[in-house]
Amino acid sequence: MASGIATMLKTASSIETKIWQIPDLDETSVYVTAKSFDLGHPDRDKYVDQIRFELEGISNIGESVVSLQVGVQDKLNKDIVWERFYLSSANDSIYLRKTARYFSIIFEDAVPQVRWKLGAIEFWGQLLKGQN
Amino acid sequence: MSKLLKTVREELMGGISPNIPGRSQTPTTSLLNSAKPKFFVDGRNVVFEESSVQPTSGQRLIVSPVNQDSITGLLSVNAAGTPTAYYGNSTTLFEYTTAGGATSVGSGYAGVENATSTTPATLWSLTSWGTWIAATNGVDVPQIFKGTSFANLTGLSFTTAEIFIERSPFMIAFNTSNGVAEAEWCDEDNIEDWSPTTSNAAGNLTIREAGGPILAAVMRGKDVAFYTNNRMFILEFVGAPFWFRYRPLLMGIGTVGKAAVVAVGAIHYGFGPEGIWATDGTKFEYIASPEIRDFIYNNINLEQISKVVAWHDRQQHSVIFFWPEDPSTANSLGVVFNYKNKIWSIDDRGRSAATYAPDFGVSLAGDSSGYLWQQNITGDPTTNTNSGELPVQDEISYQVGFGEGGFGEVPFGGDWTGEDTLDG
């Protein structure tokens, strides 16, 4: 039988004030993943010296923990070898200095608290000869 | 200086296209899907707006519950100038105001948290009736709130109803204890008189073409669209002496649950047994890319599929479908369709109920732990609680393809233009 007994519950009007707070932070983050792309040259190895970004909104270390993981592969059936770099708007490029046929990226904000915008990613380096 | 090998710019705006084993990345064929290159194979909680990838809009926890039951229905109203939310779980109905917090205003209900192979999970259908609130869950006597607490609604011609929807000056009930394919309505301007007589406007219809239970109902203009698991109908007002009539509109689209259809202007978006679709009532199209469809149906907990929730995120021009990822019994993932850019992304803020809440300045959502959230926070919530405020009306447009036709309808392509209303 339904009844209408009024009972106060705990409320959280002042508990949580983070802007882009995501619950279960240990399990959840903001990220995008692109895997095993060939930069338009599937038959050539590439030396990638530098990766640059159009990244707005992250001005201070500590606002967010934005990182770029870059993975490299010589063959699609090989494991991806990853390396992580931390980013900010003031430091909008990283030096990879690696040669591979395929590249992967994971762009991640582990503690999303500010709004950023990722508008482009540029890969700088050299095309090398093909390698079987 | 090294040579520029490639700029990834256009590809960033292709959305998320999960890489499903055994399925290569396919070019899109639907005009409701993006024709942009597929670059990202995974991602969570990002949106693709303003030619960039961004974190999705923020949220703020406003009610931390004593119990841990899932919020299964949510309604935001302006109660005499006070923004007020009503929401419920399997056993209890609550009222929330910023000043007063959350208060139980009805309890002892017999809903079930989780679906079984034979019984769907209990979800509330909440709707306003003037200054009153009506609530029904399909297992208890429908409830009415007149200002203090919920109580049994009187004057009923049935004992239970799955769905209430207000079509002023009538309240419509679907899937009642008189039959799963029943549509019943109260007397004109009197929610406490449902028994048809020669001197009132109450009435009922049996939807003989339904072929199964009526599972959801959503306003479509001044009419009520309602859905079984594979058909769409319309209930139209015709006046005395019959008051309403129904028409079958489309076969081949349906819903998996009470909350799985949402209106965006004149367009309905729904999560059905065969996929996610969009319709204007004359034609429909399954809009999920093959990768998104596989991502959902390879991972969903089918036994709990009746919990799927559709939410129109006006701020981010998106429709989000929250669903339970196996083995979770609660909604734990959302697939996001940006109808402006026609691209898909994935959200892992599982929500068990969500509604547009203009009186709170933002949207509201509930989760499977009973937490109530303000969504669409875009500024500093400590200094500007209405920083996520949205325009009430927002012009939107779509281009549609040559979708499948309905009962005797001739499908055709073209542009849909809709005025974004308060529906959904």
XYZ file of C-alpha atoms in Angstrom:
556
model
C 0.000 0.000 0.000
C 1.420 3.299 -1.045
C 1.741 6.071 1.472
C 3.008 9.613 1.488
C 5.220 9.834 4.523
C 7.635 12.702 4.131
C 11.253 11.786 4.818
C 14.251 14.037 4.383
C 17.120 12.601 2.442
C 20.725 13.622 2.344
C 21.217 16.142 -0.406
C 24.350 17.257 -2.092
C 23.808 20.901 -2.853
C 27.258 21.717 -1.603
C 28.956 18.388 -1.935
C 30.157 18.230 -5.494
C 31.185 21.334 -7.344
C 33.633 20.188 -9.989
C 32.609 21.324 -13.408
C 33.304 18.338 -15.591
C 33.143 15.876 -12.810
C 32.775 12.357 -14.025
C 31.680 9.721 -11.529
C 33.937 6.795 -10.761
C 37.041 8.667 -11.746
C 39.168 5.638 -11.194
C 37.326 3.931 -13.996
C 36.209 6.821 -16.162
C 37.932 9.493 -18.156
C 37.489 11.478 -21.322
C 39.360 9.924 -24.199
C 39.431 9.132 -27.886
C 41.427 6.393 -29.541
C 42.593 6.022 -33.122
C 44.451 2.868 -33.997
C 46.893 1.711 -36.634
C 46.563 4.505 -39.149
C 49.164 4.799 -41.916
C 49.289 8.572 -42.481
C 48.147 8.009 -46.043
C 51.104 5.834 -47.026
C 50.364 2.184 -46.217
C 53.398 0.948 -48.155
C 56.030 3.174 -46.567
C 57.698 3.476 -43.226
C 57.477 6.905 -41.637
C 59.857 8.691 -39.334
C 57.723 10.926 -37.123
C 59.801 13.556 -35.466
C 57.159 15.785 -33.937
C 53.402 15.776 -33.330
C 51.732 19.172 -33.012
C 48.246 20.064 -31.848
C 45.650 22.731 -32.068
C 44.663 22.530 -28.445
C 42.765 25.267 -26.620
C 41.699 25.613 -23.042
C 44.363 23.940 -20.974
C 46.512 26.705 -19.578
C 47.700 25.320 -16.300
C 49.111 21.995 -15.331
C 46.762 20.599 -12.729
C 43.539 21.855 -14.294
C 43.299 18.645 -16.181
C 45.590 15.764 -16.787
C 45.593 15.646 -20.542
C 47.914 13.215 -22.166
C 48.665 11.790 -25.548
C 49.725 8.211 -25.854
C 51.358 7.408 -29.150
C 51.669 3.843 -30.320
C 53.860 2.513 -33.098
C 53.744 -0.711 -35.107
C 55.735 -2.105 -38.007
C 53.067 -4.638 -38.885
C 49.372 -4.754 -38.093
C 49.678 -8.139 -36.459
C 52.359 -6.919 -34.065
C 51.649 -5.436 -30.662
C 51.431 -1.664 -30.407
C 54.267 -0.110 -28.403
C 52.963 2.889 -26.484
C 54.546 6.010 -25.054
C 52.696 8.687 -23.038
C 53.198 12.478 -23.212
C 51.451 15.122 -21.067
C 50.073 18.177 -22.833
C 48.928 21.724 -22.291
C 47.906 24.569 -24.559
C 51.220 26.232 -23.881
C 53.093 23.102 -24.851
C 51.269 22.061 -27.949
C 53.730 19.639 -29.474
C 55.664 16.558 -28.508
C 58.767 14.978 -29.965
C 58.188 11.335 -30.836
C 61.295 10.607 -32.932
C 60.253 7.142 -33.953
C 60.023 5.193 -37.179
C 57.114 2.881 -37.865
C 54.622 1.871 -40.536
C 51.509 2.390 -38.391
C 50.693 4.822 -35.635
C 48.014 4.924 -32.956
C 46.972 7.600 -30.507
C 44.971 7.835 -27.313
C 44.117 11.404 -26.374
C 42.957 11.336 -22.764
C 41.891 13.651 -19.964
C 42.032 11.562 -16.833
C 40.533 14.230 -14.543
C 38.275 16.350 -16.720
C 37.648 19.676 -15.004
C 38.029 22.258 -17.756
C 36.765 22.442 -21.293
C 39.413 22.028 -23.943
C 39.176 21.822 -27.700
C 41.321 19.648 -29.891
C 41.082 20.995 -33.424
C 43.859 19.272 -35.336
C 46.843 16.990 -35.034
C 49.862 17.345 -37.303
C 52.497 14.713 -37.903
C 55.919 16.050 -38.916
C 58.713 13.829 -40.132
C 59.895 11.997 -43.227
C 58.647 9.295 -45.527
C 61.115 6.444 -45.730
C 61.490 3.644 -48.208
C 59.003 0.821 -48.129
C 59.898 -2.166 -46.050
C 58.314 -5.619 -46.133
C 62.454 21.452 -40.010
C 60.780 18.150 -40.781
C 58.290 17.806 -43.561
C 54.600 17.817 -42.705
C 53.374 14.262 -43.205
C 49.718 14.768 -42.441
C 47.262 17.029 -40.680
C 44.438 15.185 -39.021
C 41.659 17.721 -38.994
C 38.714 16.498 -41.009
C 39.092 13.030 -39.534
C 38.708 14.403 -36.013
C 35.076 15.215 -36.778
C 34.074 11.725 -37.846
C 32.835 10.663 -34.440
C 33.450 7.301 -32.811
C 33.294 4.231 -34.991
C 33.965 1.152 -32.839
C 36.217 -1.412 -34.419
C 34.224 -4.619 -34.254
C 36.140 -7.855 -34.840
C 35.068 -9.431 -38.086
C 33.680 -6.224 -39.509
C 35.808 -3.816 -41.465
C 35.153 -0.110 -41.120
C 32.394 0.535 -43.586
C 31.645 3.709 -45.463
C 28.316 5.108 -44.427
C 25.390 4.728 -46.756
C 22.722 6.579 -44.825
C 22.138 10.250 -45.291
C 21.407 10.470 -41.597
C 24.931 9.288 -40.874
C 28.128 11.175 -41.281
C 30.035 10.901 -44.515
C 33.152 12.014 -42.702
C 36.170 9.739 -42.483
C 36.237 7.270 -39.620
C 39.290 7.896 -37.484
C 38.503 7.190 -33.865
C 37.687 3.582 -33.050
C 36.983 4.196 -29.384
C 36.303 7.024 -26.994
C 34.238 8.100 -24.034
C 32.558 11.325 -22.935
C 33.663 13.494 -25.816
C 31.584 15.559 -28.202
C 32.413 16.689 -31.701
C 31.420 20.329 -31.896
C 32.899 23.561 -33.270
C 35.288 21.632 -35.520
C 36.962 20.112 -32.512
C 36.936 17.251 -30.059
C 35.828 18.392 -26.603
C 34.850 16.874 -23.275
C 31.110 16.516 -22.990
C 29.326 19.137 -20.882
C 29.602 18.962 -17.141
C 27.353 17.701 -14.427
C 26.713 18.346 -10.780
C 25.488 15.924 -8.158
C 22.490 17.403 -6.355
C 21.041 14.466 -4.451
C 23.066 11.745 -2.819
C 20.607 9.082 -1.801
C 20.134 7.173 1.404
C 19.091 4.098 -0.488
C 20.754 2.857 -3.640
C 17.772 2.125 -5.849
C 17.759 3.173 -9.456
C 15.836 6.310 -10.438
C 13.350 5.088 -13.004
C 11.302 8.149 -13.846
C 11.898 11.897 -13.668
C 9.851 15.031 -14.238
C 10.781 18.696 -13.878
C 8.075 21.315 -13.306
C 7.698 24.861 -12.127
C 5.543 24.573 -9.028
C 4.219 28.077 -8.344
C 7.558 29.607 -9.235
C 9.689 26.977 -7.560
C 11.683 24.626 -9.768
C 10.684 21.190 -8.605
C 11.635 17.691 -9.695
C 9.613 14.562 -9.086
C 11.288 11.219 -9.455
C 10.842 7.662 -8.391
C 12.491 4.318 -7.890
C 10.940 0.884 -7.541
C 9.444 1.606 -4.119
C 9.371 5.366 -3.572
C 8.455 8.681 -5.170
C 10.422 11.826 -4.313
C 10.094 15.578 -4.583
C 13.208 17.723 -4.951
C 13.657 21.469 -4.654
C 16.907 23.378 -4.328
C 15.864 24.807 -0.992
C 14.165 21.768 0.449
C 16.327 18.993 -0.922
C 14.848 15.613 -1.656
C 11.843 14.353 0.229
C 9.962 11.101 -0.011
C 6.388 11.900 -1.008
C 5.151 8.389 -1.675
C 6.362 4.952 -0.689
C 5.503 1.296 -0.486
C 5.282 0.685 -4.206
C 5.760 -2.802 -5.578
C 8.016 -2.195 -8.542
C 10.971 -4.404 -9.378
C 14.448 -3.061 -9.923
C 15.536 -5.603 -12.483
C 13.754 -7.244 -15.360
C 13.372 -11.003 -15.595
C 12.928 -13.120 -18.687
C 9.184 -12.577 -18.411
C 8.764 -9.202 -16.667
C 10.244 -5.837 -17.611
C 11.856 -3.606 -15.028
C 9.410 -1.204 -13.409
C 9.702 2.329 -14.751
C 7.673 5.334 -13.702
C 5.666 7.395 -16.137
C 5.390 10.884 -14.602
C 3.472 13.782 -16.068
C 1.979 17.031 -14.893
C -1.733 17.673 -14.700
C -2.079 21.371 -14.097
C -0.525 21.871 -10.691
C -0.902 18.170 -9.875
C 1.506 15.375 -10.760
C 0.311 12.014 -12.038
C 2.476 8.926 -11.811
C 2.010 5.344 -12.892
C 4.338 2.354 -13.026
C 2.266 -0.530 -14.348
C 2.188 -2.463 -11.093
C 0.641 -0.120 -8.513
C -2.531 1.891 -8.539
C -1.783 5.097 -10.456
C -0.821 7.970 -8.162
C -1.731 11.638 -7.956
C 0.134 14.395 -6.125
C -1.920 17.438 -5.201
C 0.662 19.292 -3.156
C 1.512 17.180 -0.136
C 2.072 13.560 -1.038
C 1.137 11.003 -3.656
C -2.081 9.059 -3.144
C -4.090 6.589 -5.153
C -5.815 8.215 -8.093
C -9.585 7.795 -7.819
C -12.269 7.394 -10.445
C -10.210 4.945 -12.481
C -11.619 2.402 -14.906
C -8.505 0.247 -14.458
C -6.222 -0.721 -11.603
C -2.840 -0.287 -13.293
C -1.420 1.490 -16.322
C 2.066 1.481 -17.764
C 1.946 4.928 -19.328
C 0.353 8.300 -18.608
C 0.660 11.121 -21.096
C -1.137 14.430 -20.910
C -2.946 15.545 -24.015
C -4.744 18.544 -22.620
C -7.493 18.555 -21.468
C -7.252 14.770 -21.269
C -4.926 12.336 -19.556
C -4.277 9.287 -21.713
C -3.387 5.909 -20.198
C -1.820 3.142 -22.273
C -1.324 -0.542 -21.561
C -3.732 -0.788 -18.660
C -5.045 -3.630 -16.546
C -7.892 -3.872 -19.061
C -5.455 -4.897 -21.763
C -1.892 -4.345 -22.908
C -3.171 -2.805 -26.140
C -5.664 -0.449 -24.470
C -5.727 3.323 -24.747
C -8.020 4.977 -22.184
C -8.665 8.607 -21.381
C -10.318 10.526 -18.605
C -13.214 12.934 -18.795
C -12.419 16.375 -20.131
C -10.469 18.314 -17.501
C -11.195 15.662 -14.874
C -8.466 13.149 -14.165
C -10.635 11.586 -11.477
C -13.310 10.313 -13.872
C -12.275 7.578 -16.302
C -15.477 5.571 -16.717
C -17.173 6.380 -20.034
C -20.793 7.537 -19.817
C -23.120 9.313 -22.186
C -22.562 12.520 -20.257
C -18.766 12.608 -20.107
C -15.846 12.490 -22.508
C -14.006 9.544 -20.974
C -13.404 6.660 -23.318
C -11.180 3.865 -24.476
C -9.928 2.116 -27.560
C -8.492 -1.313 -28.133
C -5.614 -1.107 -30.587
C -6.374 -4.271 -32.500
C -3.401 -4.018 -34.852
C -0.964 -3.637 -31.966
C 0.160 -7.240 -32.018
C 1.619 -6.829 -28.536
C 1.763 -4.443 -25.614
C 1.938 -0.687 -26.057
C 5.350 0.157 -24.677
C 5.859 3.900 -25.069
C 4.020 7.097 -25.918
C 5.449 10.471 -26.957
C 3.698 13.640 -28.064
C 3.837 14.379 -31.775
C 2.515 17.857 -32.242
C -0.980 17.859 -30.757
C -1.342 14.102 -31.205
C 0.060 11.212 -29.216
C 2.356 8.776 -30.983
C 2.569 5.372 -29.337
C 4.703 2.356 -29.996
C 4.750 -1.389 -29.636
C 7.972 -3.294 -30.205
C 7.593 -3.052 -33.987
C 4.863 -0.554 -34.847
C 4.049 3.106 -34.546
C 0.524 4.466 -34.131
C -1.026 7.852 -33.649
C -3.886 8.813 -31.324
C -5.748 11.825 -32.661
C -8.341 14.037 -31.040
C -11.583 14.073 -33.039
C -14.052 15.606 -30.563
C -17.484 14.407 -29.480
C -18.854 11.821 -29.456
C -15.817 9.565 -29.973
C -13.147 12.043 -28.756
C -10.140 10.080 -30.036
C -9.302 7.773 -32.894
C -6.109 5.944 -33.728
C -4.244 5.210 -36.936
C -1.391 2.818 -37.619
C 1.459 4.850 -39.052
C 4.526 2.698 -39.538
C 5.500 -0.924 -39.285
C 9.123 -1.887 -38.759
C 10.087 0.460 -35.957
C 9.297 0.024 -32.300
C 10.668 0.452 -28.838
C 12.316 -1.759 -26.264
C 10.863 0.153 -23.343
C 8.851 2.971 -21.876
C 11.649 5.532 -21.941
C 13.378 4.521 -25.171
C 11.727 7.068 -27.494
C 12.296 10.822 -27.431
C 11.038 13.729 -29.511
C 13.301 16.325 -31.109
C 10.845 18.740 -32.566
C 8.739 16.803 -35.058
C 11.187 13.917 -35.233
C 11.078 10.909 -32.917
C 14.208 8.956 -32.176
C 13.868 5.483 -30.739
C 15.766 2.429 -29.593
C 14.026 -0.642 -30.921
C 14.680 -4.352 -31.017
C 16.234 -3.949 -34.445
C 18.236 -0.795 -33.903
C 18.075 2.953 -33.421
C 15.760 4.802 -35.750
C 14.397 8.243 -36.579
C 10.959 9.005 -37.945
C 8.714 11.908 -38.796
C 5.683 9.621 -38.774
C 5.564 9.172 -42.529
C 8.881 7.431 -43.078
C 11.677 6.078 -40.958
C 15.332 5.275 -41.159
C 17.618 3.159 -39.011
C 20.330 5.683 -38.259
C 22.996 3.829 -36.298
C 26.112 3.110 -38.286
C 26.880 -0.602 -38.619
C 29.741 -0.207 -36.155
C 27.574 1.497 -33.537
C 24.811 -1.040 -34.017
C 27.222 -3.925 -33.553
C 28.773 -2.191 -30.566
C 25.377 -2.016 -28.895
C 23.989 -5.399 -29.748
C 27.250 -7.253 -29.100
C 27.422 -5.805 -25.608
C 23.944 -5.083 -24.319
C 22.374 -7.035 -21.474
C 19.283 -8.111 -23.383
C 17.395 -9.182 -20.276
C 17.534 -5.570 -19.006
C 16.885 -3.928 -22.362
C 13.554 -2.511 -21.115
C 15.631 -0.026 -19.062
C 16.921 1.836 -22.122
C 16.541 5.592 -21.713
C 16.481 8.129 -24.542
C 17.438 11.709 -23.694
C 17.477 14.795 -25.860
C 20.570 16.778 -24.939
C 19.555 20.121 -26.428
C 22.744 21.857 -25.527
C 24.901 19.435 -27.491
C 22.404 18.800 -30.292
C 22.326 15.140 -29.455
C 20.066 12.259 -28.663
C 21.606 9.861 -26.158
C 20.465 6.298 -25.595
C 21.600 4.854 -22.291
C 21.658 1.065 -22.052
C 22.976 -1.705 -19.798
C 26.287 -3.158 -20.914
C 26.411 -6.834 -20.106
C 26.846 -8.077 -17.388
C 25.644 -4.874 -15.703
C 21.960 -4.865 -14.892
C 21.928 -1.041 -14.885
C 22.304 1.444 -17.699
C 26.049 1.915 -17.906
C 26.773 3.179 -21.403
C 25.233 5.662 -23.778
C 25.517 6.019 -27.509
C 25.229 9.624 -28.621
C 23.836 10.726 -31.974
C 24.641 14.326 -32.817
C 21.801 15.193 -35.176
C 23.514 18.390 -36.245
C 26.747 16.754 -37.362
C 25.225 13.303 -37.916
C 27.956 11.535 -36.033
C 28.132 9.100 -33.143
C 30.052 9.041 -29.902
C 29.936 7.099 -26.652
C 29.202 8.242 -23.111
C 29.791 6.104 -20.063
C 27.828 8.156 -17.564
C 25.077 5.599 -17.205
C 21.730 7.267 -16.648
C 18.517 5.510 -15.720
C 16.284 8.547 -16.268
C 16.754 11.976 -17.838
C 14.605 14.962 -18.688
C 14.789 18.482 -19.948
C 14.562 20.745 -16.915
C 14.407 24.375 -18.043
C 13.274 25.535 -14.625
C 16.550 24.270 -13.221
C 18.404 25.955 -16.072
C 19.802 22.611 -17.170
C 18.734 19.045 -17.751
C 18.264 16.583 -14.905
C 19.199 12.936 -14.845
C 19.115 10.053 -12.402
C 21.345 7.037 -12.200
C 21.187 3.466 -11.041
C 22.509 4.366 -7.587
C 19.682 6.788 -6.966
C 21.845 9.872 -7.529
C 20.192 12.920 -9.073
C 22.368 15.036 -11.377
C 22.170 18.384 -13.069
C 23.484 17.925 -16.590
C 24.804 20.410 -19.132
C 26.815 22.468 -16.677
C 28.922 24.809 -18.747
C 30.240 27.332 -16.261
C 31.398 27.454 -12.709
C 28.550 25.874 -10.749
C 29.703 27.451 -7.523
C 28.998 30.949 -8.797
C 26.503 30.554 -11.577
C 24.001 27.779 -11.141
C 22.193 28.679 -14.321
C 25.234 28.810 -16.518
C 23.967 25.856 -18.479
C 20.770 27.629 -19.394
C 19.473 26.743 -22.807
C 17.274 28.480 -25.318
C 13.730 27.206 -25.168
C 13.523 27.056 -28.916
C 16.291 26.058 -31.223
C 15.941 25.704 -34.956
C 17.114 22.356 -36.201
C 17.135 20.716 -39.578
C 17.803 17.303 -41.010
C 18.306 15.746 -44.361
C 16.630 12.409 -44.732
C 17.095 9.609 -47.165
C 14.766 7.388 -49.032
C 13.666 5.487 -45.959
C 11.271 2.631 -45.688
C 7.625 3.431 -46.020
C 4.744 2.907 -43.691
C 1.218 1.692 -44.100
C 0.409 2.872 -47.584
C 2.875 5.730 -47.360
C 5.189 6.681 -50.209
C 8.655 7.375 -48.864
C 10.727 10.197 -50.203
C 13.847 12.136 -49.347
C 14.332 15.762 -48.552
C 14.972 18.100 -45.695
C 13.177 18.016 -42.416
C 13.047 21.193 -40.505
C 11.774 21.154 -37.000
C 11.241 23.616 -34.256
C 12.851 22.280 -31.161
C 10.094 22.278 -28.563
C 9.806 21.288 -24.971
C 9.021 17.656 -25.849
C 11.220 14.946 -24.508
